[in-house]
Coordinates of C-alpha atoms in Angstrom, one line a residue:
Chain A
M1 CA 55.7 260.1 135.8
S2 CA 52.5 261.7 134.4
T3 CA 51.4 262.8 137.7
L4 CA 54.6 264.3 138.6
T5 CA 54.5 266.1 134.9
I6 CA 51.2 267.6 135.6
V7 CA 52.3 268.6 139.2
W8 CA 55.5 270.3 137.9
I9 CA 53.7 272.2 135.1
T10 CA 51.3 273.7 137.6
L11 CA 53.7 274.5 140.3
P12 CA 55.2 277.5 139.0
F13 CA 52.0 279.4 138.8
F14 CA 50.9 278.2 142.2
V15 CA 54.3 279.3 143.6
G16 CA 53.9 282.7 141.8
F17 CA 50.6 283.5 143.5
I18 CA 51.7 282.1 146.8
S19 CA 54.9 284.1 146.9
Y20 CA 53.0 287.2 146.1
L21 CA 50.6 286.6 149.3
L22 CA 53.7 285.7 151.4
P23 CA 56.1 288.3 150.4
P24 CA 58.8 287.5 153.0
L25 CA 59.2 284.0 151.5
N26 CA 59.1 285.0 147.9
R27 CA 62.7 284.6 147.1
I28 CA 63.2 281.5 148.8
L29 CA 60.0 280.1 147.1
S30 CA 60.9 281.3 143.8
L31 CA 64.5 279.6 144.0
G32 CA 63.1 276.5 145.4
M33 CA 61.1 276.4 142.2
T34 CA 63.8 276.4 140.0
I35 CA 65.7 273.7 141.7
A36 CA 62.6 271.7 141.4
S37 CA 62.6 272.2 137.7
I38 CA 66.4 271.2 137.6
S39 CA 65.9 268.2 139.2
Y40 CA 62.8 267.4 136.9
A41 CA 64.8 268.0 133.9
L42 CA 67.9 266.0 135.2
L43 CA 65.2 263.2 135.9
L44 CA 63.8 263.2 132.5
F45 CA 67.3 262.6 130.9
S46 CA 66.9 259.2 132.5
Q47 CA 63.4 258.3 131.3
P48 CA 61.9 257.1 128.3
P49 CA 60.2 259.6 126.0
L50 CA 56.8 260.6 127.5
T51 CA 53.5 261.3 125.6
L52 CA 50.5 262.6 127.6
Q53 CA 47.5 263.3 125.9
L54 CA 45.0 265.0 128.3
L55 CA 41.0 264.6 127.1
D56 CA 40.2 263.7 123.5
R57 CA 42.3 264.1 120.1
F58 CA 41.6 267.7 120.1
G59 CA 42.9 268.0 123.9
V60 CA 46.1 269.1 125.3
T61 CA 48.9 266.9 124.1
L62 CA 52.6 267.2 125.8
L63 CA 55.6 265.4 124.8
L64 CA 58.7 264.9 127.2
D65 CA 61.8 263.6 125.7
P66 CA 65.5 264.6 125.9
L67 CA 65.1 267.5 123.5
S68 CA 62.6 269.2 125.8
S69 CA 64.5 268.3 129.0
F70 CA 67.5 270.3 127.4
F71 CA 65.4 273.3 127.1
I72 CA 63.6 272.8 130.5
L73 CA 67.1 272.5 132.1
T74 CA 68.4 275.9 130.2
N75 CA 65.4 277.8 131.6
A76 CA 65.6 276.3 135.1
L77 CA 69.2 277.4 135.5
V78 CA 68.8 280.8 133.7
T79 CA 65.9 281.8 136.2
A80 CA 67.9 280.2 139.0
A81 CA 70.8 282.7 137.9
V82 CA 68.5 285.4 137.9
I83 CA 66.8 284.9 141.0
L84 CA 70.3 284.9 142.6
Y85 CA 71.4 288.1 140.7
C86 CA 68.4 289.9 142.0
W87 CA 68.6 288.6 145.7
N88 CA 69.7 291.5 147.4
S89 CA 68.6 294.2 144.6
G90 CA 65.5 295.3 146.5
K91 CA 63.2 294.1 143.7
T92 CA 59.6 293.9 145.0
P93 CA 57.8 290.3 145.3
F94 CA 55.9 291.6 142.1
F95 CA 59.1 291.0 140.0
F96 CA 60.1 287.5 141.5
M97 CA 56.3 286.7 140.9
Q98 CA 56.4 287.7 137.3
T99 CA 59.9 285.9 137.0
I100 CA 58.6 282.7 138.2
I101 CA 55.4 282.9 136.0
L102 CA 57.4 283.4 133.1
H103 CA 59.4 280.3 134.1
G104 CA 56.4 278.6 134.2
S105 CA 54.6 279.5 130.9
V106 CA 58.0 279.0 129.2
N107 CA 58.1 275.3 130.5
A108 CA 54.6 274.8 129.1
A109 CA 55.7 276.0 125.9
F110 CA 58.5 273.7 125.8
V111 CA 56.5 270.7 126.6
C112 CA 53.2 270.9 124.6
T113 CA 52.8 269.4 121.2
D114 CA 49.4 271.1 120.0
F115 CA 48.9 274.4 118.6
I116 CA 46.3 275.8 121.2
S117 CA 48.2 274.9 124.0
L118 CA 51.4 276.6 122.6
Y119 CA 49.1 279.6 121.8
V120 CA 48.2 280.0 125.4
A121 CA 51.6 279.6 126.8
L122 CA 53.0 282.1 124.3
E123 CA 50.6 284.6 125.2
V124 CA 51.2 284.3 128.8
I125 CA 55.0 284.8 128.2
S126 CA 54.1 287.9 126.3
I127 CA 52.3 289.4 129.1
A128 CA 54.8 288.3 131.8
A129 CA 57.7 289.5 129.7
F130 CA 55.9 292.9 129.3
L131 CA 55.5 293.2 133.1
L132 CA 58.9 292.4 133.6
I133 CA 60.4 294.9 130.8
A134 CA 58.0 297.6 132.1
Y135 CA 58.8 296.8 135.6
P136 CA 61.1 300.4 136.1
R137 CA 57.9 302.4 135.0
T138 CA 59.9 304.7 132.9
D139 CA 58.5 305.9 129.4
R140 CA 61.1 304.1 127.8
S141 CA 60.7 300.7 129.3
I142 CA 56.9 301.1 128.9
W143 CA 57.4 301.9 125.1
V144 CA 59.9 299.3 124.7
G145 CA 57.4 296.9 126.4
L146 CA 54.3 297.8 124.3
R147 CA 56.2 297.6 121.1
Y148 CA 57.2 294.0 122.2
L149 CA 53.6 293.3 123.3
F150 CA 52.1 294.6 120.0
V151 CA 54.3 292.9 117.8
S152 CA 54.0 289.5 119.3
N153 CA 50.0 289.7 119.8
V154 CA 49.6 290.6 115.8
A155 CA 52.0 287.7 115.2
M156 CA 49.8 285.4 117.2
L157 CA 46.6 286.6 115.4
F158 CA 48.2 285.3 112.0
Y159 CA 49.0 282.4 114.2
L160 CA 45.6 281.4 115.2
V161 CA 44.0 281.7 111.6
G162 CA 46.9 278.8 110.7
A163 CA 46.1 276.9 113.9
V164 CA 42.1 276.7 112.8
L165 CA 43.1 275.7 109.4
V166 CA 45.1 272.8 110.9
Y167 CA 42.1 271.9 112.8
K168 CA 39.6 272.1 109.7
A169 CA 42.0 269.6 108.0
N170 CA 42.4 267.1 110.8
R171 CA 40.0 267.9 113.7
S172 CA 42.7 268.0 115.7
F173 CA 45.5 270.7 116.7
A174 CA 48.3 268.4 117.2
F175 CA 51.6 269.2 115.5
T176 CA 51.7 266.2 113.3
G177 CA 48.4 267.6 111.8
L178 CA 50.6 270.0 109.8
R179 CA 51.1 267.3 107.4
E180 CA 47.6 267.2 105.9
A181 CA 47.1 270.8 106.2
P182 CA 46.9 273.0 103.5
P183 CA 50.3 275.1 102.8
E184 CA 48.5 278.5 104.0
A185 CA 48.1 277.0 107.5
L186 CA 52.0 276.2 107.4
A187 CA 53.0 279.8 106.3
L188 CA 50.7 281.5 108.8
I189 CA 51.7 279.2 111.7
F190 CA 55.4 279.7 111.0
L191 CA 55.0 283.4 110.6
G192 CA 53.7 283.4 114.2
L193 CA 56.5 281.3 115.4
L194 CA 59.4 283.1 113.3
I195 CA 58.3 286.2 114.9
K196 CA 58.0 285.1 118.5
G197 CA 61.5 283.4 118.3
G198 CA 63.1 286.4 116.6
I199 CA 64.0 284.6 113.4
F200 CA 65.6 286.3 110.3
I201 CA 64.2 289.7 109.3
S202 CA 61.1 289.3 111.3
G203 CA 63.3 289.0 114.4
L204 CA 64.7 292.6 114.2
W205 CA 62.2 293.6 117.2
L206 CA 64.5 291.8 119.3
P207 CA 67.6 293.8 119.5
L208 CA 65.9 296.8 121.0
T209 CA 63.8 295.0 123.5
H210 CA 66.7 293.0 124.6
S211 CA 69.2 295.6 125.0
E212 CA 66.8 298.4 126.4
S213 CA 65.8 295.8 129.3
E214 CA 67.2 295.9 132.7
T215 CA 70.1 293.4 133.1
P216 CA 68.3 290.5 134.6
V217 CA 65.3 290.9 132.4
S218 CA 67.4 290.9 129.0
A219 CA 69.1 288.0 130.4
M220 CA 66.1 285.8 131.0
L221 CA 64.6 287.1 127.5
S222 CA 67.8 286.3 125.6
G223 CA 68.7 283.1 127.4
V224 CA 65.3 281.3 127.3
V225 CA 62.0 283.3 126.3
V226 CA 62.8 283.5 122.6
K227 CA 63.5 279.7 122.8
A228 CA 59.7 279.3 123.3
G229 CA 59.3 280.4 119.8
V230 CA 62.2 278.1 118.5
L231 CA 61.6 274.9 120.2
P232 CA 58.1 274.4 118.3
L233 CA 59.9 275.2 114.8
V234 CA 62.3 272.6 115.7
R235 CA 59.7 270.0 116.8
C236 CA 57.7 270.8 113.7
A237 CA 60.8 270.1 111.7
L238 CA 61.5 266.7 113.5
L239 CA 57.9 265.5 113.3
V240 CA 57.0 266.8 109.8
E241 CA 59.8 266.0 107.6
E242 CA 58.5 268.2 104.8
V243 CA 59.2 271.4 106.7
D244 CA 62.6 270.5 107.7
P245 CA 64.4 272.2 104.7
L246 CA 62.1 275.3 105.3
I247 CA 63.7 275.5 109.0
R248 CA 67.2 274.8 107.8
I249 CA 67.2 277.8 105.3
F250 CA 65.9 280.0 107.9
G251 CA 68.6 279.0 110.4
V252 CA 71.4 280.0 107.9
G253 CA 69.7 283.1 107.0
T254 CA 69.4 284.1 110.4
A255 CA 72.8 283.1 111.7
L256 CA 74.4 285.1 108.9
L257 CA 72.1 288.1 109.5
G258 CA 72.6 288.1 112.9
V259 CA 76.4 288.3 112.8
G260 CA 76.3 290.6 109.8
Y261 CA 74.7 293.1 112.0
A262 CA 76.8 292.1 115.3
V263 CA 80.4 292.7 113.8
F264 CA 79.6 296.2 113.1
E265 CA 77.7 297.1 116.5
K266 CA 79.6 299.2 119.0
D267 CA 77.1 298.9 121.7
T268 CA 77.9 295.9 124.1
K269 CA 74.0 295.0 124.8
R270 CA 73.0 295.6 121.2
M271 CA 75.8 293.4 120.1
L272 CA 74.7 290.5 122.4
A273 CA 71.0 290.8 121.2
F274 CA 72.2 290.6 117.6
H275 CA 74.2 287.5 118.7
T276 CA 71.1 286.0 120.1
V277 CA 69.7 286.3 116.6
S278 CA 72.5 284.4 115.1
Q279 CA 72.6 281.7 117.7
L280 CA 68.9 280.8 117.2
G281 CA 69.8 280.2 113.5
F282 CA 72.4 277.6 114.9
I283 CA 69.7 275.8 116.6
L284 CA 67.7 275.7 113.5
A285 CA 70.2 274.9 111.1
A286 CA 70.2 271.4 112.6
P287 CA 66.9 270.8 114.5
E288 CA 67.9 267.0 115.5
V289 CA 70.8 268.4 117.9
G290 CA 69.2 271.6 118.6
G291 CA 68.7 270.8 122.5
F292 CA 72.2 270.8 123.3
Y293 CA 72.9 274.2 121.3
A294 CA 70.3 275.9 123.3
L295 CA 71.4 274.9 126.5
T296 CA 74.8 276.1 125.9
H297 CA 73.6 279.1 124.3
G298 CA 71.1 280.1 127.1
L299 CA 73.6 279.5 129.8
V300 CA 76.5 281.6 128.1
K301 CA 74.0 284.5 126.8
S302 CA 72.7 285.0 130.1
A303 CA 76.2 284.9 131.7
L304 CA 77.3 287.6 128.9
F305 CA 74.3 289.9 129.5
L306 CA 74.6 289.7 133.3
I307 CA 78.4 290.6 133.1
A308 CA 77.5 293.1 130.6
G309 CA 75.6 295.1 133.0
V310 CA 78.5 295.5 135.4
L311 CA 80.7 296.9 132.9
P312 CA 81.4 300.5 133.6
S313 CA 80.0 301.5 130.0
R314 CA 77.9 300.0 127.3
N315 CA 80.0 301.8 124.6
L316 CA 82.7 299.5 123.3
K317 CA 84.9 302.5 122.3
E318 CA 84.8 303.7 125.9
L319 CA 85.4 300.4 127.4
Q320 CA 88.8 300.2 125.1
H321 CA 90.0 303.3 127.4
T322 CA 88.7 302.3 130.6
P323 CA 90.1 299.2 132.4
I324 CA 87.7 296.7 133.9
H325 CA 88.1 294.9 137.2
T326 CA 90.3 291.6 136.5
P327 CA 87.8 288.9 137.7
I328 CA 85.0 290.4 135.8
W329 CA 87.3 290.3 132.8
I330 CA 88.0 286.6 133.3
A331 CA 84.3 285.8 133.6
L332 CA 83.8 287.7 130.4
V333 CA 86.7 285.9 128.5
I334 CA 85.6 282.4 129.7
A335 CA 81.8 283.1 128.3
S336 CA 83.2 284.7 125.2
F337 CA 85.4 281.8 124.6
S338 CA 82.5 279.4 125.0
I339 CA 80.5 281.1 122.4
S340 CA 83.2 281.2 119.8
G341 CA 83.6 277.3 120.5
F342 CA 86.7 277.1 122.2
P343 CA 87.6 273.5 123.5
L344 CA 87.2 272.9 127.3
L345 CA 83.8 274.7 127.4
S346 CA 80.6 273.2 126.2
G347 CA 80.1 275.7 123.5
F348 CA 82.9 273.6 121.4
G349 CA 81.0 270.3 121.8
A350 CA 77.6 272.0 120.8
K351 CA 79.4 273.9 117.5
V352 CA 81.1 270.5 116.7
L353 CA 77.6 268.5 117.0
T354 CA 75.8 271.1 115.0
M355 CA 78.4 271.2 112.3
K356 CA 78.3 267.5 111.9
S357 CA 74.8 267.6 111.6
L358 CA 74.6 269.9 108.7
L359 CA 73.5 269.4 105.2
P360 CA 76.3 270.0 102.3
W361 CA 75.0 273.2 101.3
Q362 CA 74.5 274.8 104.5
V363 CA 78.2 274.2 105.6
I364 CA 79.7 277.4 104.2
G365 CA 77.0 279.7 105.6
M366 CA 77.3 278.2 109.1
N367 CA 81.2 278.6 109.0
V368 CA 81.0 281.9 107.9
A369 CA 78.6 282.6 110.7
A370 CA 81.2 280.9 113.1
V371 CA 84.1 283.2 112.0
G372 CA 81.5 286.3 112.4
T373 CA 80.8 284.8 116.0
A374 CA 84.7 284.6 116.8
I375 CA 85.3 288.4 115.3
S376 CA 82.5 290.0 117.2
F377 CA 83.7 288.3 120.7
A378 CA 87.2 289.4 119.9
K379 CA 85.6 292.6 120.9
F380 CA 85.2 291.4 124.6
I381 CA 88.5 289.4 124.8
F382 CA 90.8 292.1 124.0
L383 CA 89.5 294.8 126.3
P384 CA 92.0 296.1 128.7
H385 CA 91.7 295.2 132.3
Q386 CA 93.6 295.6 135.6
M387 CA 93.0 294.5 139.5
Q388 CA 91.0 297.3 141.2
E389 CA 91.1 297.9 144.9
K390 CA 87.5 299.0 145.5
Q391 CA 84.6 297.3 144.0
G392 CA 81.8 298.4 146.2
K393 CA 78.8 298.1 143.7
I394 CA 79.2 294.4 142.7
Q395 CA 77.2 292.1 145.0
A396 CA 77.5 288.5 145.9
G397 CA 74.2 287.8 144.1
F398 CA 76.4 288.6 140.6
W399 CA 79.0 286.1 141.6
A400 CA 77.0 283.4 142.6
A401 CA 74.7 283.7 139.4
I402 CA 77.9 283.8 137.2
A403 CA 79.4 280.8 139.2
L404 CA 76.1 278.9 138.3
L405 CA 76.0 279.5 134.5
I406 CA 79.9 279.1 134.0
G407 CA 80.0 276.0 136.0
G408 CA 77.1 274.7 134.1
L409 CA 79.2 275.6 130.7
F410 CA 82.0 273.3 132.2
L411 CA 79.9 270.6 133.5
A412 CA 77.7 270.3 130.2
N413 CA 81.1 269.0 128.5
I414 CA 80.0 265.7 129.4
V415 CA 77.2 265.5 127.0
Y416 CA 79.1 265.2 124.2
Y417 CA 82.8 264.4 125.3
E418 CA 83.2 262.5 122.1
A419 CA 83.8 265.8 120.2
Y420 CA 87.4 265.9 121.4
S421 CA 89.4 264.5 118.7
F422 CA 92.1 266.1 117.1
G423 CA 90.4 267.2 113.8
N424 CA 87.5 268.6 115.7
I425 CA 90.0 270.5 118.1
V426 CA 91.9 272.2 115.3
K427 CA 88.9 273.4 113.3
P428 CA 87.4 275.6 115.8
L429 CA 91.1 276.9 116.7
V430 CA 91.6 278.0 113.3
T431 CA 88.3 279.6 113.2
I432 CA 88.9 281.5 116.2
A433 CA 92.3 282.5 114.6
L434 CA 91.0 283.7 111.4
G435 CA 88.2 285.6 113.5
W436 CA 90.8 287.5 115.4
L437 CA 92.8 288.2 112.5
A438 CA 89.9 289.7 110.7
Y439 CA 89.1 291.7 113.9
F440 CA 92.4 293.2 114.0
L441 CA 92.9 293.8 110.3
I442 CA 89.5 295.2 109.4
F443 CA 86.8 295.4 112.3
R444 CA 88.8 297.1 115.0
Q445 CA 88.9 300.3 112.9
A446 CA 85.6 299.7 111.0
V447 CA 83.2 302.7 111.8
L448 CA 80.5 301.6 109.4
K449 CA 76.9 302.2 111.3
L450 CA 74.4 300.2 110.0
P451 CA 70.9 301.8 109.7
R452 CA 68.0 301.0 112.5
L453 CA 65.4 301.9 110.0
L454 CA 64.1 298.5 109.8
E455 CA 63.9 298.4 113.4
Q456 CA 61.0 301.1 113.8
F457 CA 57.7 300.1 114.9
D458 CA 55.9 300.6 111.5
H459 CA 58.5 298.7 109.7
L460 CA 58.2 295.8 112.1
I461 CA 54.5 295.4 111.3
G462 CA 55.3 296.0 107.4
V463 CA 58.0 293.4 107.4
M464 CA 55.5 290.9 108.9
S465 CA 53.6 291.4 105.6
L466 CA 56.6 290.8 103.4
M467 CA 57.5 287.5 105.5
L468 CA 54.2 286.2 105.0
I469 CA 54.5 286.8 101.1
L470 CA 57.9 285.1 101.5
L471 CA 56.6 282.2 103.3
F472 CA 53.9 281.5 101.1
W473 CA 56.0 281.4 98.3
M474 CA 58.3 279.2 100.1
V475 CA 55.3 276.6 101.1
L476 CA 54.0 276.9 97.7
A477 CA 57.1 276.5 95.6
Chain B
M1 CA 31.3 284.4 100.6
L2 CA 31.3 284.7 104.5
E3 CA 34.9 283.6 104.4
A4 CA 35.7 286.6 102.1
F5 CA 34.1 289.1 104.5
I6 CA 36.2 287.5 107.2
F7 CA 39.4 287.8 105.6
A8 CA 38.5 291.4 104.6
T9 CA 38.0 292.2 108.4
I10 CA 41.5 290.6 109.2
L11 CA 43.3 292.7 106.4
C12 CA 41.2 295.9 107.3
G13 CA 42.6 295.5 110.7
F14 CA 46.1 294.7 109.7
F15 CA 46.3 297.7 107.3
G16 CA 44.7 299.7 110.1
I17 CA 47.7 298.6 112.3
I18 CA 50.3 300.0 109.4
F19 CA 48.6 302.9 108.6
K20 CA 47.2 304.4 111.4
K21 CA 49.6 306.9 113.3
N22 CA 47.8 307.2 116.6
L23 CA 48.8 304.6 119.2
V24 CA 45.3 304.2 120.3
M25 CA 43.8 303.6 116.6
K26 CA 46.7 301.1 116.2
I27 CA 45.3 299.0 119.2
I28 CA 41.6 299.4 118.0
S29 CA 42.9 298.3 114.4
M30 CA 44.4 295.3 116.5
D31 CA 41.0 294.6 117.9
V32 CA 39.4 294.7 114.5
M33 CA 41.9 292.1 113.2
S34 CA 41.2 289.9 116.4
T35 CA 37.4 290.3 115.6
G36 CA 38.0 288.9 112.2
V37 CA 40.1 286.0 113.6
I38 CA 37.3 285.0 116.0
A39 CA 34.5 285.2 113.3
Y40 CA 36.6 282.6 111.3
Y41 CA 36.6 280.1 114.1
V42 CA 32.8 280.8 114.5
L43 CA 32.5 279.9 110.6
I44 CA 34.4 276.8 111.0
A45 CA 32.6 275.6 114.1
S46 CA 29.4 275.9 111.9
R47 CA 30.4 274.2 109.0
D48 CA 28.4 271.0 110.0
G49 CA 25.4 272.4 111.9
L50 CA 24.2 275.6 113.8
F51 CA 22.7 274.3 116.8
T52 CA 24.2 274.7 120.3
P53 CA 25.3 270.9 121.3
I54 CA 23.1 270.6 124.5
L55 CA 21.8 267.1 125.5
S56 CA 18.3 267.1 125.0
T57 CA 15.8 264.3 124.2
T58 CA 14.6 265.8 120.8
R59 CA 17.2 266.0 118.1
R60 CA 16.7 269.3 116.1
G61 CA 19.4 269.3 113.8
N62 CA 23.1 269.2 113.1
Y63 CA 25.4 270.6 115.8
A64 CA 27.8 273.1 115.7
D65 CA 31.5 272.0 116.4
P66 CA 32.1 273.0 120.0
V67 CA 35.9 272.6 120.0
P68 CA 36.8 275.8 118.2
Q69 CA 34.3 278.0 120.0
A70 CA 35.9 276.6 123.4
V71 CA 39.2 277.5 121.8
I72 CA 38.2 280.9 120.9
L73 CA 36.7 281.7 124.1
T74 CA 40.1 281.3 125.6
A75 CA 41.6 283.3 122.8
I76 CA 39.1 286.1 123.5
V77 CA 39.9 286.2 127.1
I78 CA 43.6 286.5 126.5
G79 CA 43.0 289.3 123.7
F80 CA 41.1 291.6 125.9
S81 CA 43.5 291.3 128.7
I82 CA 46.5 292.1 126.6
Q83 CA 44.3 294.9 125.3
A84 CA 43.4 296.2 128.7
L85 CA 47.1 295.9 129.7
M86 CA 48.1 297.8 126.6
L87 CA 45.7 300.7 127.2
V88 CA 47.1 301.0 130.9
G89 CA 50.5 301.6 129.0
V90 CA 49.2 303.9 126.6
M91 CA 47.7 306.0 129.6
K92 CA 51.1 306.3 131.2
L93 CA 52.7 307.4 127.9
A94 CA 49.9 309.8 127.1
R95 CA 51.2 312.1 130.1
N96 CA 54.4 313.0 128.2
N97 CA 53.3 312.2 124.8
P98 CA 50.0 314.1 124.5
T99 CA 49.6 313.3 120.8
L100 CA 50.2 309.6 121.2
E101 CA 51.9 309.4 117.6
T102 CA 53.9 306.3 117.5
S103 CA 56.7 308.2 115.4
E104 CA 57.1 311.0 118.1
I105 CA 57.2 308.6 121.0
E106 CA 59.6 306.4 119.2
Q107 CA 62.0 309.4 118.7
N108 CA 61.5 310.4 122.0
N109 CA 62.5 307.1 123.7
A110 CA 65.0 305.7 121.1
P111 CA 68.6 305.4 122.4

């Protein structure tokens, strides 16, 4: 198993370079790599947790347990869907190479449990994501990419200072060393991870980046890449009990902040991006069951981004007057129901499981966030639709990708089938009903436009210093 | 004492990123900041000794800790490749935004 693990971690990088050298094979090789990852993740579910320590105590440490296999499975499924989506879109081998390298580095970030391997993985993610965002080579795409790279690189510099403080205290970079490390190490490392993961106000770089990228790239970014910053936080919370309350506070804060922006948003892709922020909060709010939630969210969010890419407009006001093709509408509704937590889809099981693992003080906040989710997705569910005769521009690849993702949503139900009890089923239905009621009474007509001031580049950097002060205050208190 | 200088360097870089308007200046400030971080790793490595850890028959004194140095070498390589990538992006942007002021670029490219 250890040899298999090491081969599997290095494989994406080899496949990436080889597929660039052999352009005719690049799509098949990339798809083969994702299938290999899916099989590896499924194999991992049946194995006992595996800890690998390469070199000495300061070397690379890997941890493979069911939590990481959930994340690996998410990554593999989303990447496979994106490759299928781009199959006939005329993307160059460079695009597929970057996709598969991104896949590999996200995998590496999911399995490592020491700060330096994580640093390297996160930086490779930044570079690969930048190249994917800037793939169209337009001024706007380059600026959005540069902004992303800049913010994440500055965050990683703070993170590095924190990492060396952990080393100073333990002579090892392992996550568990956080317990003996001074509080400032905790604050600095968390600043880096919170920014990379798009959590709370330090995650406000995320909406613009995810909404202005191309459709398949946004699906990748929202579905898996941000989780590379979130899983280490979850891991730290599970390995070191002292940081658990801190993570839970950020979870609730993020869930509410993201939803607060999303209910007023009139642009489909921006709304989805704000929803990513809020759903990451759900993962952090209950760290011990975060894996399943991450799987559901990854599948549903990438499906939604892919669907949003084929809608006739990005503006929800215009969409209310232009009917969309019925099959697309059905896919959109299934995905929206799953994210709102409707029974029969895995979003239901994930929400029930998360709500059950909350601490008493979190319950109110998370329920408000769940109602907010129902409100914002009511905007999609109640769009007009009709059968249209000619649908020339939608390719088979789109349907293959959507079938994979939505099929995954149905199948993932079996992970937590115990959720189907009467009380559990009634509660989400009430939440959704409340959300729809609020949508029709208030939010359908609301024209409040929230300012984008905090999303400006200078403010993103400024907010970092505020977050650092907040974190220092939280860990010292 | 040395630690204070290092933190001053990091902070100078960080404030440069905030206060400089030009994109190239921001990138240079980021470089200053990363220089500070690298120096901090070197300082931590030299806590116990200064000599390079190379095997030899004569013992010359306490060795420096090789682990932080090896780690920061990786970080230096990553840092400079990211900077190279950013500068290429800036070159592309400079064609349509010759002043390279971030507020201008942001205004031209915001939705």
